[in-house]
């Protein structure tokens, strides 16, 4: 028994992380790979039997992990994004949900021939578009902020609402409401309303308590994440005891309140939780998929497959169309949101528990709930996971399909670099805190952004632009390092660069900490003064496409500094002395170099310093 548990844990964690890495490397939806691994290790090979191995602890473990994932999802719900998204979010959460429920129930009854009670339960379960699926997909897609907000808010808000709706339907079916109407309306319904109000309060009050403790230095940094996680679990369990599904509402409100109270230092805690959530999502998907019995898969039939197709191509699109009538949502956004609706962990967990209870209560078609929901989950994850990016690009709802560079600092040579990239149609953005420094770039047609990247407003403004790499080029080495350190968790530590702060400051022990700065642009001696002096002497940035004839000239030609390699559709490789392996161009790459003037003015040379010295 102990060996089985250990083997299952190691296999699940290892396979989950392997799937995440392969998905990142190959730019595939990680959810699809996790789903496939769960099927392989469970029903196909029979290596994993989570519910049998863990026994009664399996369902509580799943519920706990789902609660933490929903809590982390609540922490990305910023009220400011809700205001920017406009009516769309309200329509998708308040109007679309009941329409989706009714249409889903009608489809289940008339297409799959389920009983009316079971049909309404199926309709309640499929209104949930799981944040465990949507959020990882949004992290890898460069959607316009408004469209991303639609999907994010719908998934996170509808998650607990759908669970509660399914719990209410199941409760009505178990009570046989036709015989106990008075019992339902006198006791059950008021209890549900009270439990809902308590769950909202249970999410709000602890958030204010944490803000009090955090802002008054009454909580050590080491305990902040453990306390938040523990408090979320306590809130979830307490509210779940009051009503099934209320715990999900409480933890969503708790996470949302923490974000909107703007507690200092919360961003660092969020990043820690995001890493934990990636691990939890990986484990959950493999466990839940592996726990599917072959008997469930055997009950898949033509009517269930037809029901899935109706849900995808009729129920969801029609629901979104009806819910968004009279709003400012464009037809492209309607098509996109009407198609993208993958179901995830909450739908699977609710279907598993509800199917068993209704089956025991004597409902003939209850055994078909889990196969029907499983089919919807599988098809939506695969279809929507692979089609989200291509469809968004087709409808022009993405920020950019090419790797994009942000240049911090509007000085003469950085603007010349940006203009060179812009002429080659490489997405580039120059950011500075003053409009005066940005005017020369704007005159040359380069996109600009007046913002402070260390502020919340600046970071939000940057999220609305394509941004994959950053080079900090201001004359203040400390400020460059602060911005690189601030942006590293979002872009990746290997994607933020700065001009050298000076050779002495790069000492790994006595110099600036690598965590407090970006990678060095070029060589250690190439500081701000170095580039500024070269520019004043007539050096300019030029671009050249690598051919077979010019391939061997890279980094060897005199009076030329090769700084960037742009590989279309793949990435931007910025040269740095700190790279373990130097990236070499291939035929077809675009190389950006700073090059000396071909014809020099002798009179100007006489006035210049005889030697260019970099700061040491």
Short mmCIF file of N, CA, C and O in Angstrom, two decimals, residues 286-336:
data_model
loop_
_atom_site.label_atom_id
_atom_site.label_comp_id
_atom_site.label_asym_id
_atom_site.label_seq_id
_atom_site.Cartn_x
_atom_site.Cartn_y
_atom_site.Cartn_z
N UNK A 286 -3.94 15.10 -13.82
CA UNK A 286 -3.51 13.71 -13.99
C UNK A 286 -4.30 12.78 -13.08
O UNK A 286 -4.76 11.71 -13.50
N UNK A 287 -4.50 13.18 -11.82
CA UNK A 287 -5.22 12.32 -10.88
C UNK A 287 -6.68 12.11 -11.30
O UNK A 287 -7.18 10.99 -11.29
N UNK A 288 -7.38 13.20 -11.65
CA UNK A 288 -8.79 13.08 -11.99
C UNK A 288 -9.00 12.30 -13.28
O UNK A 288 -9.95 11.52 -13.40
N UNK A 289 -8.12 12.52 -14.25
CA UNK A 289 -8.24 11.77 -15.50
C UNK A 289 -7.88 10.30 -15.29
O UNK A 289 -8.53 9.40 -15.85
N UNK A 290 -6.84 10.05 -14.51
CA UNK A 290 -6.43 8.67 -14.25
C UNK A 290 -7.48 7.92 -13.46
O UNK A 290 -7.56 6.68 -13.54
N UNK A 291 -8.32 8.63 -12.71
CA UNK A 291 -9.32 7.97 -11.87
C UNK A 291 -10.56 7.54 -12.65
O UNK A 291 -11.44 6.89 -12.10
N UNK A 292 -10.62 7.94 -13.92
CA UNK A 292 -11.76 7.50 -14.73
C UNK A 292 -11.69 5.99 -14.96
O UNK A 292 -10.66 5.46 -15.35
N UNK A 293 -12.78 5.33 -14.71
CA UNK A 293 -12.82 3.88 -14.90
C UNK A 293 -13.17 3.56 -16.35
O UNK A 293 -13.83 4.34 -17.05
N UNK A 294 -12.72 2.42 -16.78
CA UNK A 294 -13.02 2.02 -18.15
C UNK A 294 -14.53 1.88 -18.37
O UNK A 294 -15.02 2.04 -19.49
N UNK A 295 -15.24 1.60 -17.30
CA UNK A 295 -16.70 1.47 -17.42
C UNK A 295 -17.33 2.80 -17.81
O UNK A 295 -18.31 2.85 -18.56
N UNK A 296 -16.76 3.91 -17.28
CA UNK A 296 -17.26 5.24 -17.64
C UNK A 296 -17.02 5.49 -19.12
O UNK A 296 -17.89 5.99 -19.84
N UNK A 297 -15.81 5.18 -19.58
CA UNK A 297 -15.49 5.38 -20.99
C UNK A 297 -16.35 4.48 -21.88
O UNK A 297 -16.71 4.86 -23.00
N UNK A 298 -16.69 3.30 -21.37
CA UNK A 298 -17.50 2.37 -22.15
C UNK A 298 -18.92 2.89 -22.35
O UNK A 298 -19.60 2.49 -23.29
N UNK A 299 -19.38 3.77 -21.44
CA UNK A 299 -20.74 4.30 -21.57
C UNK A 299 -20.85 5.46 -22.56
O UNK A 299 -21.93 6.02 -22.76
N UNK A 300 -19.70 5.87 -23.13
CA UNK A 300 -19.76 6.89 -24.17
C UNK A 300 -20.50 6.33 -25.37
O UNK A 300 -20.22 5.23 -25.84
N UNK A 301 -21.44 7.09 -25.88
CA UNK A 301 -22.30 6.61 -26.96
C UNK A 301 -22.49 7.70 -28.00
O UNK A 301 -22.06 8.85 -27.81
N UNK A 302 -23.15 7.34 -29.08
CA UNK A 302 -23.43 8.31 -30.14
C UNK A 302 -24.26 9.49 -29.62
O UNK A 302 -23.94 10.65 -29.91
N UNK A 303 -25.33 9.26 -28.84
CA UNK A 303 -26.08 10.41 -28.31
C UNK A 303 -25.23 11.35 -27.45
O UNK A 303 -25.40 12.57 -27.50
N UNK A 304 -24.31 10.77 -26.64
CA UNK A 304 -23.45 11.62 -25.80
C UNK A 304 -22.48 12.43 -26.68
O UNK A 304 -22.23 13.61 -26.42
N UNK A 305 -21.95 11.81 -27.72
CA UNK A 305 -21.07 12.54 -28.63
C UNK A 305 -21.84 13.64 -29.36
O UNK A 305 -21.32 14.75 -29.53
N UNK A 306 -23.07 13.35 -29.77
CA UNK A 306 -23.90 14.38 -30.41
C UNK A 306 -24.20 15.52 -29.43
O UNK A 306 -24.20 16.70 -29.82
N UNK A 307 -24.47 15.17 -28.16
CA UNK A 307 -24.71 16.19 -27.14
C UNK A 307 -23.50 17.10 -27.00
O UNK A 307 -23.64 18.33 -26.89
N UNK A 308 -22.30 16.52 -27.01
CA UNK A 308 -21.08 17.33 -26.90
C UNK A 308 -20.96 18.29 -28.06
O UNK A 308 -20.62 19.47 -27.89
N UNK A 309 -21.24 17.82 -29.27
CA UNK A 309 -21.17 18.69 -30.45
C UNK A 309 -22.20 19.81 -30.37
O UNK A 309 -21.91 20.96 -30.74
N UNK A 310 -23.39 19.50 -29.88
CA UNK A 310 -24.42 20.53 -29.74
C UNK A 310 -24.00 21.57 -28.71
O UNK A 310 -24.21 22.79 -28.90
N UNK A 311 -23.39 21.12 -27.61
CA UNK A 311 -22.91 22.06 -26.59
C UNK A 311 -21.86 22.99 -27.18
O UNK A 311 -21.87 24.20 -26.94
N UNK A 312 -20.94 22.45 -27.99
CA UNK A 312 -19.86 23.25 -28.55
C UNK A 312 -20.35 24.21 -29.63
O UNK A 312 -19.99 25.40 -29.62
N UNK A 313 -21.19 23.71 -30.55
CA UNK A 313 -21.49 24.48 -31.75
C UNK A 313 -22.86 25.17 -31.73
O UNK A 313 -23.14 26.00 -32.60
N UNK A 314 -23.70 24.84 -30.74
CA UNK A 314 -25.02 25.47 -30.69
C UNK A 314 -25.24 26.18 -29.35
O UNK A 314 -25.50 27.39 -29.31
N UNK A 315 -25.11 25.43 -28.25
CA UNK A 315 -25.45 25.97 -26.93
C UNK A 315 -24.56 27.16 -26.56
O UNK A 315 -25.07 28.25 -26.27
N UNK A 316 -23.26 26.97 -26.58
CA UNK A 316 -22.35 28.05 -26.18
C UNK A 316 -22.42 29.26 -27.11
O UNK A 316 -22.60 30.39 -26.64
N UNK A 317 -22.29 29.11 -28.44
CA UNK A 317 -22.37 30.30 -29.30
C UNK A 317 -23.70 31.04 -29.18
O UNK A 317 -23.73 32.27 -29.14
N UNK A 318 -24.82 30.28 -29.14
CA UNK A 318 -26.13 30.92 -29.03
C UNK A 318 -26.26 31.65 -27.70
O UNK A 318 -26.81 32.76 -27.63
N UNK A 319 -25.75 31.03 -26.64
CA UNK A 319 -25.78 31.66 -25.31
C UNK A 319 -25.04 32.99 -25.31
O UNK A 319 -25.55 34.01 -24.82
N UNK A 320 -23.84 33.03 -25.88
CA UNK A 320 -23.05 34.26 -25.90
C UNK A 320 -23.72 35.31 -26.77
O UNK A 320 -23.74 36.50 -26.44
N UNK A 321 -24.27 34.88 -27.90
CA UNK A 321 -24.95 35.83 -28.79
C UNK A 321 -26.12 36.50 -28.07
O UNK A 321 -26.29 37.73 -28.12
N UNK A 322 -26.95 35.70 -27.40
CA UNK A 322 -28.12 36.26 -26.71
C UNK A 322 -27.71 37.13 -25.53
O UNK A 322 -28.31 38.19 -25.27
N UNK A 323 -26.67 36.70 -24.81
CA UNK A 323 -26.27 37.43 -23.60
C UNK A 323 -25.60 38.76 -23.91
O UNK A 323 -25.62 39.66 -23.07
N UNK A 324 -25.00 38.89 -25.09
CA UNK A 324 -24.25 40.12 -25.40
C UNK A 324 -24.99 41.04 -26.35
O UNK A 324 -24.40 42.01 -26.86
N UNK A 325 -26.26 40.77 -26.63
CA UNK A 325 -27.04 41.68 -27.47
C UNK A 325 -27.11 43.06 -26.83
O UNK A 325 -27.35 43.20 -25.64
N UNK A 326 -26.89 44.09 -27.64
CA UNK A 326 -26.97 45.46 -27.14
C UNK A 326 -25.74 45.96 -26.43
O UNK A 326 -25.76 47.05 -25.85
N UNK A 327 -24.65 45.20 -26.46
CA UNK A 327 -23.40 45.64 -25.84
C UNK A 327 -22.42 46.11 -26.91
O UNK A 327 -22.67 45.98 -28.11
N UNK A 328 -21.30 46.64 -26.46
CA UNK A 328 -20.27 47.14 -27.38
C UNK A 328 -19.31 46.06 -27.83
O UNK A 328 -18.32 46.35 -28.51
N UNK A 329 -19.55 44.81 -27.45
CA UNK A 329 -18.66 43.72 -27.83
C UNK A 329 -18.71 43.52 -29.34
O UNK A 329 -19.80 43.43 -29.93
N UNK A 330 -17.55 43.45 -29.98
CA UNK A 330 -17.47 43.31 -31.43
C UNK A 330 -17.84 41.90 -31.86
O UNK A 330 -17.86 40.97 -31.04
N UNK A 331 -18.12 41.73 -33.15
CA UNK A 331 -18.48 40.40 -33.64
C UNK A 331 -17.31 39.44 -33.53
O UNK A 331 -17.50 38.25 -33.31
N UNK A 332 -16.06 39.97 -33.65
CA UNK A 332 -14.90 39.09 -33.48
C UNK A 332 -14.82 38.56 -32.05
O UNK A 332 -14.53 37.37 -31.83
N UNK A 333 -15.08 39.45 -31.09
CA UNK A 333 -15.05 39.03 -29.69
C UNK A 333 -16.17 38.04 -29.39
O UNK A 333 -16.00 37.09 -28.63
N UNK A 334 -17.34 38.25 -30.01
CA UNK A 334 -18.45 37.31 -29.80
C UNK A 334 -18.10 35.92 -30.32
O UNK A 334 -18.35 34.91 -29.65
N UNK A 335 -17.53 35.87 -31.52
CA UNK A 335 -17.16 34.58 -32.09
C UNK A 335 -16.13 33.88 -31.21
O UNK A 335 -16.23 32.68 -30.91
N UNK A 336 -15.13 34.65 -30.77
CA UNK A 336 -14.05 34.07 -29.98
C UNK A 336 -14.55 33.55 -28.64
O UNK A 336 -14.28 32.39 -28.27
#
